[in-house]
mmCIF file of C-alpha atoms and ligand atoms in Angstrom:
data_model
loop_
_atom_site.group_PDB
_atom_site.id
_atom_site.type_symbol
_atom_site.label_atom_id
_atom_site.label_comp_id
_atom_site.label_asym_id
_atom_site.label_seq_id
_atom_site.Cartn_x
_atom_site.Cartn_y
_atom_site.Cartn_z
ATOM 1 C CA MET A 28 20.399 33.532 38.382
ATOM 2 C CA LYS A 29 17.336 35.533 37.399
ATOM 3 C CA PHE A 30 16.964 36.544 33.767
ATOM 4 C CA LEU A 31 14.665 39.167 32.268
ATOM 5 C CA ILE A 32 14.286 38.772 28.493
ATOM 6 C CA THR A 33 12.325 40.972 26.077
ATOM 7 C CA ALA A 34 11.136 39.327 22.872
ATOM 8 C CA GLY A 35 9.056 39.763 19.745
ATOM 9 C CA PRO A 36 7.676 42.852 18.067
ATOM 10 C CA THR A 37 5.599 45.628 19.572
ATOM 11 C CA ARG A 38 2.330 46.851 18.075
ATOM 12 C CA GLU A 39 1.483 50.529 17.929
ATOM 13 C CA ALA A 40 -2.233 51.172 17.479
ATOM 14 C CA ILE A 41 -3.486 53.394 14.650
ATOM 15 C CA ASP A 42 -7.192 52.921 15.375
ATOM 16 C CA PRO A 43 -9.230 50.153 17.080
ATOM 17 C CA VAL A 44 -8.467 47.626 14.301
ATOM 18 C CA ARG A 45 -5.087 48.672 12.831
ATOM 19 C CA TYR A 46 -1.520 48.904 14.023
ATOM 20 C CA LEU A 47 2.130 49.493 13.029
ATOM 21 C CA SER A 48 4.548 46.661 13.727
ATOM 22 C CA ASN A 49 7.529 44.769 12.262
ATOM 23 C CA ARG A 50 8.524 41.287 11.077
ATOM 24 C CA SER A 51 10.009 40.015 14.352
ATOM 25 C CA SER A 52 8.801 36.471 15.090
ATOM 26 C CA GLY A 53 10.080 36.363 18.684
ATOM 27 C CA LYS A 54 12.015 33.147 17.933
ATOM 28 C CA MET A 55 15.413 34.462 19.101
ATOM 29 C CA GLY A 56 14.066 35.781 22.433
ATOM 30 C CA TYR A 57 12.069 32.604 23.092
ATOM 31 C CA ALA A 58 15.146 30.481 22.264
ATOM 32 C CA LEU A 59 17.152 32.541 24.779
ATOM 33 C CA ALA A 60 14.473 31.961 27.424
ATOM 34 C CA LYS A 61 14.582 28.206 26.711
ATOM 35 C CA ALA A 62 18.397 28.104 26.851
ATOM 36 C CA ALA A 63 18.470 30.003 30.178
ATOM 37 C CA LEU A 64 15.813 27.680 31.661
ATOM 38 C CA GLU A 65 17.804 24.636 30.503
ATOM 39 C CA GLU A 66 20.756 25.933 32.531
ATOM 40 C CA GLY A 67 18.513 26.140 35.610
ATOM 41 C CA HIS A 68 17.967 29.925 35.640
ATOM 42 C CA GLU A 69 14.680 31.694 36.412
ATOM 43 C CA VAL A 70 13.239 33.599 33.456
ATOM 44 C CA SER A 71 10.773 36.467 33.101
ATOM 45 C CA LEU A 72 9.882 36.747 29.424
ATOM 46 C CA ILE A 73 8.338 40.069 28.433
ATOM 47 C CA SER A 74 6.869 39.449 25.040
ATOM 48 C CA GLY A 75 5.077 41.266 22.266
ATOM 49 C CA PRO A 76 2.449 39.386 20.221
ATOM 50 C CA VAL A 77 3.957 36.171 18.751
ATOM 51 C CA SER A 78 2.709 32.720 17.687
ATOM 52 C CA LEU A 79 5.042 30.676 19.883
ATOM 53 C CA SER A 80 4.393 28.522 22.908
ATOM 54 C CA THR A 81 5.755 29.630 26.260
ATOM 55 C CA PRO A 82 9.116 27.987 27.011
ATOM 56 C CA GLY A 83 8.814 25.664 30.029
ATOM 57 C CA SER A 84 8.422 27.440 33.313
ATOM 58 C CA ALA A 85 9.127 30.980 32.084
ATOM 59 C CA ASN A 86 7.099 33.703 33.735
ATOM 60 C CA LEU A 87 5.434 35.179 30.629
ATOM 61 C CA VAL A 88 4.342 38.815 30.614
ATOM 62 C CA CYS A 89 2.376 39.710 27.464
ATOM 63 C CA ILE A 90 2.399 43.286 26.228
ATOM 64 C CA GLU A 91 1.451 45.022 22.979
ATOM 65 C CA SER A 92 2.945 48.491 22.716
ATOM 66 C CA ALA A 93 6.456 49.801 23.403
ATOM 67 C CA ARG A 94 5.126 51.853 26.306
ATOM 68 C CA GLU A 95 3.568 48.726 27.847
ATOM 69 C CA MET A 96 6.903 46.915 27.425
ATOM 70 C CA PHE A 97 8.683 49.880 29.042
ATOM 71 C CA ASP A 98 6.390 49.687 32.104
ATOM 72 C CA ALA A 99 6.677 45.879 32.350
ATOM 73 C CA VAL A 100 10.493 46.081 32.233
ATOM 74 C CA LYS A 101 10.678 49.005 34.652
ATOM 75 C CA THR A 102 8.716 47.170 37.354
ATOM 76 C CA ARG A 103 10.728 43.922 37.029
ATOM 77 C CA ILE A 104 14.284 44.658 35.889
ATOM 78 C CA ASN A 105 15.779 45.216 39.308
ATOM 79 C CA GLU A 106 14.797 41.687 40.404
ATOM 80 C CA ALA A 107 17.025 40.336 37.594
ATOM 81 C CA ASP A 108 20.744 39.520 37.544
ATOM 82 C CA VAL A 109 20.827 39.499 33.744
ATOM 83 C CA ALA A 110 18.622 41.504 31.352
ATOM 84 C CA ILE A 111 18.590 40.617 27.651
ATOM 85 C CA PHE A 112 16.818 42.992 25.278
ATOM 86 C CA CYS A 113 15.966 40.968 22.212
ATOM 87 C CA ALA A 114 12.630 42.619 21.330
ATOM 88 C CA ALA A 115 12.199 44.559 18.100
ATOM 89 C CA VAL A 116 10.644 47.597 19.704
ATOM 90 C CA SER A 117 8.860 50.082 17.431
ATOM 91 C CA ASP A 118 10.950 53.224 17.541
ATOM 92 C CA TYR A 119 7.848 55.369 16.882
ATOM 93 C CA ARG A 120 4.150 55.281 17.769
ATOM 94 C CA VAL A 121 1.142 57.086 16.308
ATOM 95 C CA ALA A 122 0.738 60.505 17.947
ATOM 96 C CA ASP A 123 -3.073 60.447 18.080
ATOM 97 C CA ILE A 124 -4.715 57.014 18.077
ATOM 98 C CA ALA A 125 -8.140 57.332 16.412
ATOM 99 C CA ALA A 126 -10.976 56.385 18.761
ATOM 100 C CA GLU A 127 -13.065 55.054 15.844
ATOM 101 C CA LYS A 128 -12.035 53.035 12.775
ATOM 102 C CA ILE A 129 -10.557 55.424 10.202
ATOM 103 C CA LYS A 130 -12.732 55.709 7.071
ATOM 104 C CA LYS A 131 -11.229 55.924 3.581
ATOM 105 C CA ASN A 132 -12.712 59.345 2.868
ATOM 106 C CA ASN A 133 -9.536 60.902 1.472
ATOM 107 C CA ASP A 134 -6.973 59.954 -1.210
ATOM 108 C CA GLU A 135 -4.146 60.583 1.226
ATOM 109 C CA LEU A 136 -3.788 59.860 4.898
ATOM 110 C CA LEU A 137 -0.936 61.271 6.940
ATOM 111 C CA LEU A 138 0.046 59.572 10.184
ATOM 112 C CA LYS A 139 2.083 61.630 12.607
ATOM 113 C CA LEU A 140 4.554 59.492 14.581
ATOM 114 C CA VAL A 141 6.304 60.339 17.836
ATOM 115 C CA LYS A 142 9.325 58.628 19.356
ATOM 116 C CA ASN A 143 8.873 55.759 21.795
ATOM 117 C CA PRO A 144 11.021 55.504 24.928
ATOM 118 C CA ASP A 145 14.260 53.544 24.460
ATOM 119 C CA ILE A 146 13.773 50.714 26.967
ATOM 120 C CA LEU A 147 17.315 49.303 26.784
ATOM 121 C CA GLY A 148 18.686 52.845 26.842
ATOM 122 C CA SER A 149 16.751 53.505 30.084
ATOM 123 C CA ALA A 150 18.078 50.447 31.940
ATOM 124 C CA ARG A 151 21.139 52.035 33.546
ATOM 125 C CA GLN A 152 20.256 55.663 34.316
ATOM 126 C CA GLU A 153 16.474 55.642 34.582
ATOM 127 C CA PHE A 154 15.828 52.172 36.032
ATOM 128 C CA GLY A 155 19.130 52.013 37.973
ATOM 129 C CA PHE A 156 19.891 48.459 36.781
ATOM 130 C CA THR A 157 23.336 47.251 37.878
ATOM 131 C CA GLY A 158 23.248 43.651 36.587
ATOM 132 C CA ILE A 159 24.555 42.245 33.315
ATOM 133 C CA LEU A 160 22.964 44.118 30.418
ATOM 134 C CA VAL A 161 22.722 42.584 26.951
ATOM 135 C CA GLY A 162 21.410 44.390 23.880
ATOM 136 C CA PHE A 163 20.745 43.296 20.333
ATOM 137 C CA ALA A 164 21.359 45.218 17.142
ATOM 138 C CA ALA A 165 19.667 44.417 13.872
ATOM 139 C CA GLU A 166 21.694 46.242 11.244
ATOM 140 C CA THR A 167 21.723 46.486 7.471
ATOM 141 C CA GLU A 168 25.018 48.420 7.122
ATOM 142 C CA ASN A 169 28.170 49.373 9.090
ATOM 143 C CA ILE A 170 27.396 46.541 11.491
ATOM 144 C CA GLU A 171 30.515 46.698 13.644
ATOM 145 C CA ALA A 172 30.555 50.497 14.095
ATOM 146 C CA ASN A 173 26.806 50.666 14.784
ATOM 147 C CA ALA A 174 26.980 47.743 17.232
ATOM 148 C CA LYS A 175 29.926 49.176 19.156
ATOM 149 C CA GLY A 176 28.180 52.576 19.284
ATOM 150 C CA LYS A 177 25.054 50.996 20.772
ATOM 151 C CA LEU A 178 27.070 48.940 23.275
ATOM 152 C CA GLU A 179 28.641 52.128 24.618
ATOM 153 C CA ARG A 180 25.620 54.446 24.351
ATOM 154 C CA LYS A 181 23.185 52.087 26.066
ATOM 155 C CA GLY A 182 25.595 50.977 28.826
ATOM 156 C CA CYS A 183 25.608 47.302 27.766
ATOM 157 C CA ASP A 184 28.042 44.590 28.847
ATOM 158 C CA PHE A 185 27.330 42.666 25.631
ATOM 159 C CA LEU A 186 25.810 43.614 22.307
ATOM 160 C CA VAL A 187 24.700 40.862 19.913
ATOM 161 C CA ALA A 188 24.739 42.117 16.326
ATOM 162 C CA ASN A 189 23.263 40.510 13.287
ATOM 163 C CA ASP A 190 22.921 41.475 9.645
ATOM 164 C CA VAL A 191 19.242 41.790 8.734
ATOM 165 C CA SER A 192 19.979 42.742 5.115
ATOM 166 C CA ARG A 193 20.602 39.024 4.480
ATOM 167 C CA SER A 194 17.564 37.075 3.349
ATOM 168 C CA ASP A 195 18.623 33.749 4.942
ATOM 169 C CA ILE A 196 19.030 34.714 8.617
ATOM 170 C CA GLY A 197 17.578 36.881 11.344
ATOM 171 C CA PHE A 198 14.091 38.365 11.218
ATOM 172 C CA ASP A 199 11.432 35.660 10.948
ATOM 173 C CA HIS A 200 13.975 32.899 10.163
ATOM 174 C CA ASP A 201 14.877 29.775 12.142
ATOM 175 C CA SER A 202 18.621 30.377 11.889
ATOM 176 C CA ASN A 203 20.941 33.204 12.712
ATOM 177 C CA GLU A 204 24.585 34.275 12.582
ATOM 178 C CA ALA A 205 25.880 36.942 14.939
ATOM 179 C CA VAL A 206 28.812 38.629 16.620
ATOM 180 C CA ILE A 207 28.842 39.296 20.373
ATOM 181 C CA TYR A 208 30.720 42.515 21.155
ATOM 182 C CA ALA A 209 31.730 42.810 24.816
ATOM 183 C CA LYS A 210 32.452 45.912 26.902
ATOM 184 C CA ASP A 211 36.020 44.656 27.420
ATOM 185 C CA GLY A 212 36.606 44.902 23.654
ATOM 186 C CA SER A 213 36.464 41.170 22.934
ATOM 187 C CA GLU A 214 34.412 39.736 20.081
ATOM 188 C CA THR A 215 32.802 36.313 19.809
ATOM 189 C CA ARG A 216 31.713 35.171 16.332
ATOM 190 C CA LEU A 217 28.722 32.836 16.254
ATOM 191 C CA LYS A 218 28.626 30.891 12.992
ATOM 192 C CA LEU A 219 25.410 30.200 11.088
ATOM 193 C CA ALA A 220 23.275 27.940 13.286
ATOM 194 C CA SER A 221 19.736 27.444 14.513
ATOM 195 C CA LYS A 222 18.425 30.145 16.841
ATOM 196 C CA GLU A 223 18.433 27.495 19.613
ATOM 197 C CA ASP A 224 22.187 26.934 19.093
ATOM 198 C CA ILE A 225 22.906 30.662 18.884
ATOM 199 C CA ALA A 226 20.880 31.197 22.084
ATOM 200 C CA ARG A 227 22.857 28.522 23.965
ATOM 201 C CA GLN A 228 26.132 30.157 22.877
ATOM 202 C CA ILE A 229 24.934 33.591 24.013
ATOM 203 C CA ILE A 230 23.908 32.252 27.440
ATOM 204 C CA GLU A 231 27.272 30.457 27.712
ATOM 205 C CA ARG A 232 29.166 33.685 26.857
ATOM 206 C CA ILE A 233 27.170 35.607 29.489
ATOM 207 C CA ARG A 234 27.942 32.897 32.066
HETATM 208 N N1 CTP B 4 15.420 48.790 22.121
HETATM 209 C C1 CTP B 4 14.627 49.077 23.217
HETATM 210 N N2 CTP B 4 13.679 50.066 23.127
HETATM 211 C C2 CTP B 4 13.539 50.775 21.991
HETATM 212 C C3 CTP B 4 14.342 50.494 20.872
HETATM 213 C C4 CTP B 4 15.279 49.482 20.977
HETATM 214 O O1 CTP B 4 14.760 48.420 24.253
HETATM 215 N N3 CTP B 4 12.616 51.727 21.934
HETATM 216 C C5 CTP B 4 16.476 47.757 22.249
HETATM 217 C C6 CTP B 4 16.265 46.522 21.409
HETATM 218 O O2 CTP B 4 15.569 45.524 22.111
HETATM 219 C C7 CTP B 4 17.709 46.110 21.125
HETATM 220 C C8 CTP B 4 18.421 47.426 20.976
HETATM 221 O O3 CTP B 4 17.675 48.333 21.778
HETATM 222 O O4 CTP B 4 18.288 45.424 22.192
HETATM 223 C C9 CTP B 4 18.468 47.832 19.543
HETATM 224 O O5 CTP B 4 18.334 49.161 19.419
HETATM 225 P P1 CTP B 4 18.072 49.887 18.020
HETATM 226 O O6 CTP B 4 16.710 50.431 17.969
HETATM 227 O O7 CTP B 4 18.497 49.009 16.911
HETATM 228 O O8 CTP B 4 19.162 50.968 18.221
HETATM 229 P P2 CTP B 4 19.113 52.504 18.276
HETATM 230 O O9 CTP B 4 20.231 52.920 19.139
HETATM 231 O O10 CTP B 4 17.743 52.952 18.654
HETATM 232 O O11 CTP B 4 19.512 52.929 16.861
HETATM 233 P P3 CTP B 4 18.779 52.891 15.432
HETATM 234 O O12 CTP B 4 17.362 52.393 15.628
HETATM 235 O O13 CTP B 4 18.848 54.290 15.004
HETATM 236 O O14 CTP B 4 19.637 51.927 14.672
#
């Protein structure tokens, strides 16, 4: 099967030398790419800036901003049988990117942000994707309700939820613990394990 996987953070430029981003390391998405390759699948990995080496024979597509990730996904998603959206996409970008480096002339600086496109949320209606769709949810509260809401709203077959309020798992850590909510109402609990182990279990559940 052909997999498309998004991974890592996005960067939203403020001026030529500064950006807004988040703490995503890309480890979970890269582990998923590795696990899918190990099972003999083809993988397109659409990745924000990370410090990780490319897993095996994955077809790596490097992007920076959410809008670049949107375009990269749009042009490739319909070649895939399975699309996994693991990237921590910036929900907002800077409205007017400064052409020159911003000088510290004032005591206050206001940045106006505008909403980025929801890439996962565009998969069904806008991109017309009919394959297996897997989303992730990084939550700090009401995990189950938020995850089930996202599963439904974004047209996913599976939604992998993890608790990012915990300091020992998730963002920028080597291990994770998660629950896979499926469209059919079933739940699969993945106990604390390395991101490689969690990735293998997610690929197995999708299979
Ligand atoms: N995602 C995406 N494009 C965005 C934002 C999120 O593709 N612009 C994907 C992520 O890769 C992940 C899922 O959507 O698979 C998580 O969405 P999230 O932003 O947490 O959910 P929202 O429904 O936007 O809700 P909120 O941010 O308000 O929690």
